[in-house]
């Protein structure tokens, strides 16, 4: 990845382009070469990126030190609802627009939105200096109770157990809800365990989980008195 500083900006900005071209192109799915590069831009506590493939076109911007402002259009109503809950309860501003091949199914749009949002969060976190690093939350929604435990470590890992039983919630396949979380968390290079401890209603279980995912980082990104990376490895 090559990173260049733009001259003349009032605030430091960085631009990186990451190649995502597959080493095994599927000619049955693509009739022409497709630009799948990802543009990433960073300002203080914020990250912005675009992701364009043969299946989705996505633009996303996040501001960690925001007010919970949200502008989300994924083409899948319940996913919009979950991302809105994530923004509201984390107080992170999220703008995410996706045009995807939902005429096929929801898989590509959900997965790619998770990847793009996670990478924007990763960029916004920067070097992860001077923060607590760990956080957790327990969030109820009526009969449902979900728990999220996170480590902003630079180590991508997600274990997601939501115990959903319906095939769909609105237009969103329930199997894609943990997949979205996994894609977002690993792309953000965060370790996360999220699970539903109690619950009967799948809508409640999913929403409580996103609320817990929103609240836990608020603890983890709190500032400390040090400017060190909170790791014995110092990386």
Coordinates of C-alpha atoms in Angstrom, one line a residue:
X1 CA 0.0 0.0 0.0
X2 CA 1.4 3.4 -1.0
X3 CA 0.4 6.3 1.2
X4 CA 1.0 9.9 0.0
X5 CA 0.4 13.1 1.9
X6 CA -1.6 15.7 0.0
X7 CA -0.1 19.2 0.0
X8 CA -2.0 22.3 1.0
X9 CA -4.6 20.6 3.2
X10 CA -5.6 22.3 6.4
X11 CA -5.7 18.9 8.2
X12 CA -3.5 15.9 7.5
X13 CA -5.1 13.7 4.8
X14 CA -3.9 10.4 3.4
X15 CA -4.9 8.5 0.3
X16 CA -4.3 4.9 -0.2
X17 CA -5.3 2.6 -3.0
X18 CA -5.6 -1.1 -2.3
X19 CA -5.9 -3.6 -5.1
X20 CA -8.6 -6.2 -4.7
X21 CA -8.4 -8.0 -8.0
X22 CA -9.0 -11.7 -7.8
X23 CA -6.2 -14.0 -8.8
X24 CA -8.8 -16.3 -10.2
X25 CA -11.2 -14.3 -12.3
X26 CA -14.6 -16.0 -13.1
X27 CA -15.3 -15.4 -16.7
X28 CA -18.8 -16.7 -16.3
X29 CA -19.7 -13.8 -14.0
X30 CA -17.8 -10.9 -15.7
X31 CA -18.0 -10.0 -19.3
X32 CA -15.4 -7.2 -19.1
X33 CA -12.5 -6.2 -16.8
X34 CA -13.8 -4.5 -13.6
X35 CA -12.0 -1.9 -11.5
X36 CA -12.1 -3.3 -8.0
X37 CA -9.7 -1.0 -6.4
X38 CA -10.6 0.6 -3.0
X39 CA -9.8 4.3 -2.3
X40 CA -9.2 5.1 1.4
X41 CA -9.0 8.6 2.9
X42 CA -8.2 9.5 6.5
X43 CA -8.6 12.7 8.5
X44 CA -8.5 12.9 12.3
X45 CA -10.8 10.3 13.8
X46 CA -12.5 9.7 10.5
X47 CA -12.2 7.4 7.6
X48 CA -13.7 7.4 4.1
X49 CA -13.6 4.8 1.3
X50 CA -15.2 3.7 -1.9
X51 CA -15.5 0.1 -3.1
X52 CA -16.5 -0.8 -6.6
X53 CA -16.8 -4.3 -7.9
X54 CA -18.9 -6.1 -10.5
X55 CA -21.5 -6.8 -7.7
X56 CA -21.6 -3.6 -5.6
X57 CA -20.7 0.1 -5.7
X58 CA -20.3 1.5 -2.2
X59 CA -19.2 4.7 -0.6
X60 CA -18.8 5.1 3.2
X61 CA -17.6 7.7 5.6
X62 CA -17.3 7.4 9.4
X63 CA -16.4 9.8 12.1
X64 CA -15.6 8.2 15.5
X65 CA -16.0 11.5 17.4
X66 CA -19.4 12.3 16.1
X67 CA -23.0 12.6 17.3
X68 CA -24.7 9.5 15.9
X69 CA -25.7 11.1 12.6
X70 CA -26.6 8.5 10.1
X71 CA -27.3 8.5 6.3
X72 CA -27.5 4.9 5.2
X73 CA -29.0 3.4 2.0
X74 CA -28.0 -0.2 1.3
X75 CA -31.1 -1.3 -0.6
X76 CA -32.0 -3.6 2.3
X77 CA -34.3 -2.1 4.9
X78 CA -33.4 -4.1 8.0
X79 CA -29.7 -3.7 7.4
X80 CA -30.2 0.1 7.2
X81 CA -32.0 -0.2 10.6
X82 CA -29.1 -2.1 12.2
X83 CA -26.4 0.2 10.9
X84 CA -28.5 3.2 12.1
X85 CA -28.7 1.6 15.6
X86 CA -24.9 1.1 15.5
X87 CA -24.4 4.8 14.7
X88 CA -26.9 6.1 17.2
X89 CA -25.7 4.2 20.2
X90 CA -22.0 4.5 19.5
X91 CA -22.3 8.3 18.6
X92 CA -20.3 7.5 15.5
X93 CA -21.4 9.3 12.4
X94 CA -21.9 6.9 9.5
X95 CA -22.7 7.7 5.8
X96 CA -23.0 4.6 3.7
X97 CA -24.5 4.3 0.2
X98 CA -24.7 1.0 -1.6
X99 CA -25.9 0.0 -5.1
X100 CA -25.8 -3.8 -5.3
X101 CA -27.2 -6.8 -7.2
X102 CA -30.0 -7.4 -4.7
X103 CA -32.0 -8.8 -7.7
X104 CA -29.9 -11.9 -7.2
X105 CA -30.0 -11.9 -3.4
X106 CA -28.7 -10.0 -0.4
X107 CA -25.4 -11.7 0.0
X108 CA -23.0 -9.4 -2.0
X109 CA -24.5 -6.1 -0.7
X110 CA -24.5 -7.2 2.9
X111 CA -21.0 -8.7 2.8
X112 CA -19.4 -5.8 0.9
X113 CA -21.1 -3.2 3.1
X114 CA -19.6 -4.9 6.1
X115 CA -16.2 -4.9 4.5
X116 CA -16.3 -1.3 3.5
X117 CA -17.7 -0.1 6.8
X118 CA -15.0 -2.1 8.7
X119 CA -12.2 -0.7 6.6
X120 CA -13.4 2.9 7.1
X121 CA -13.4 2.3 10.9
X122 CA -9.9 0.7 10.7
X123 CA -8.7 3.8 8.9
X124 CA -10.4 6.1 11.4
X125 CA -8.8 4.3 14.3
X126 CA -5.3 5.2 12.9
X127 CA -2.4 3.9 15.0
X128 CA -4.7 3.1 18.0
X129 CA -2.4 5.0 20.5
X130 CA -3.5 6.3 23.9
X131 CA -6.7 4.3 24.2
X132 CA -8.0 1.9 26.8
X133 CA -8.2 -0.8 24.0
X134 CA -10.8 -3.2 25.7
X135 CA -14.5 -2.7 26.1
X136 CA -17.7 -4.6 26.7
X137 CA -21.5 -4.0 26.9
X138 CA -24.6 -5.8 27.9
X139 CA -27.7 -4.5 26.1
X140 CA -31.3 -5.7 26.6
X141 CA -34.2 -5.2 24.2
X142 CA -37.3 -6.4 26.0
X143 CA -36.8 -10.2 26.5
X144 CA -33.5 -10.3 24.5
X145 CA -30.1 -9.7 26.1
X146 CA -26.9 -9.5 24.1
X147 CA -23.3 -9.1 25.1
X148 CA -20.4 -7.7 23.1
X149 CA -16.7 -7.8 24.2
X150 CA -14.1 -6.1 22.0
X151 CA -10.4 -5.6 21.8
X152 CA -9.1 -2.9 19.5
X153 CA -5.9 -4.7 19.0
X154 CA -5.2 -4.8 15.3
X155 CA -5.9 -8.6 15.5
X156 CA -9.0 -9.5 13.3
X157 CA -11.2 -12.1 14.9
X158 CA -15.0 -12.4 15.3
X159 CA -17.1 -15.0 17.1
X160 CA -20.8 -14.3 16.6
X161 CA -23.5 -16.4 18.1
X162 CA -26.9 -14.8 17.7
X163 CA -29.1 -17.9 17.8
X164 CA -31.5 -16.6 15.1
X165 CA -34.2 -19.0 13.9
X166 CA -36.2 -17.2 11.2
X167 CA -35.0 -17.3 7.6
X168 CA -35.4 -13.6 7.1
X169 CA -36.1 -10.4 8.9
X170 CA -37.7 -8.1 6.3
X171 CA -35.5 -8.4 3.2
X172 CA -32.4 -9.5 5.2
X173 CA -31.5 -13.2 5.4
X174 CA -30.8 -14.0 9.1
X175 CA -27.7 -15.9 8.1
X176 CA -26.3 -12.7 6.7
X177 CA -26.6 -10.8 10.0
X178 CA -23.6 -12.6 11.7
X179 CA -21.8 -12.6 8.4
X180 CA -22.1 -8.7 8.2
X181 CA -20.8 -8.4 11.7
X182 CA -17.9 -10.8 11.0
X183 CA -17.0 -8.9 7.8
X184 CA -17.1 -5.5 9.5
X185 CA -15.2 -6.6 12.6
X186 CA -12.4 -8.4 10.8
X187 CA -12.0 -5.6 8.2
X188 CA -11.7 -3.2 11.1
X189 CA -8.9 -5.4 12.6
X190 CA -10.7 -5.8 15.9
X191 CA -11.3 -8.9 18.1
X192 CA -14.9 -9.2 19.0
X193 CA -17.1 -11.8 20.7
X194 CA -20.9 -11.1 20.5
X195 CA -23.6 -13.4 21.6
X196 CA -27.2 -13.5 22.6
X197 CA -27.7 -14.6 26.2
X198 CA -31.5 -14.5 26.2
X199 CA -34.2 -13.9 23.7
X200 CA -37.2 -15.2 21.7
X201 CA -37.8 -12.6 19.0
X202 CA -35.2 -12.5 16.3
X203 CA -35.7 -8.8 15.6
X204 CA -35.0 -8.1 19.3
X205 CA -32.0 -10.4 19.4
X206 CA -30.4 -8.9 16.3
X207 CA -31.0 -5.3 17.4
X208 CA -29.8 -5.9 21.0
X209 CA -26.6 -7.3 19.5
X210 CA -26.0 -4.2 17.3
X211 CA -26.6 -2.0 20.3
X212 CA -24.1 -3.9 22.3
X213 CA -21.6 -3.7 19.4
X214 CA -22.2 0.1 19.5
X215 CA -21.8 0.6 23.2
X216 CA -18.7 -1.6 23.8
X217 CA -16.3 0.6 21.6
X218 CA -17.2 3.7 23.6
X219 CA -15.3 2.1 26.5
X220 CA -12.5 0.8 24.4
X221 CA -11.7 4.2 22.7
X222 CA -11.6 6.2 25.8
X223 CA -8.3 8.2 26.1
X224 CA -5.6 7.3 28.6
X225 CA -2.8 9.5 30.0
X226 CA -0.3 7.8 27.7
X227 CA 0.3 8.1 24.0
X228 CA 1.7 4.6 23.7
X229 CA 0.1 1.8 21.8
X230 CA -1.5 -0.4 24.5
X231 CA 0.4 -3.5 23.7
X232 CA 3.6 -5.1 25.0
X233 CA 4.5 -5.6 21.3
X234 CA 4.2 -1.8 20.8
X235 CA 2.6 -2.4 17.4

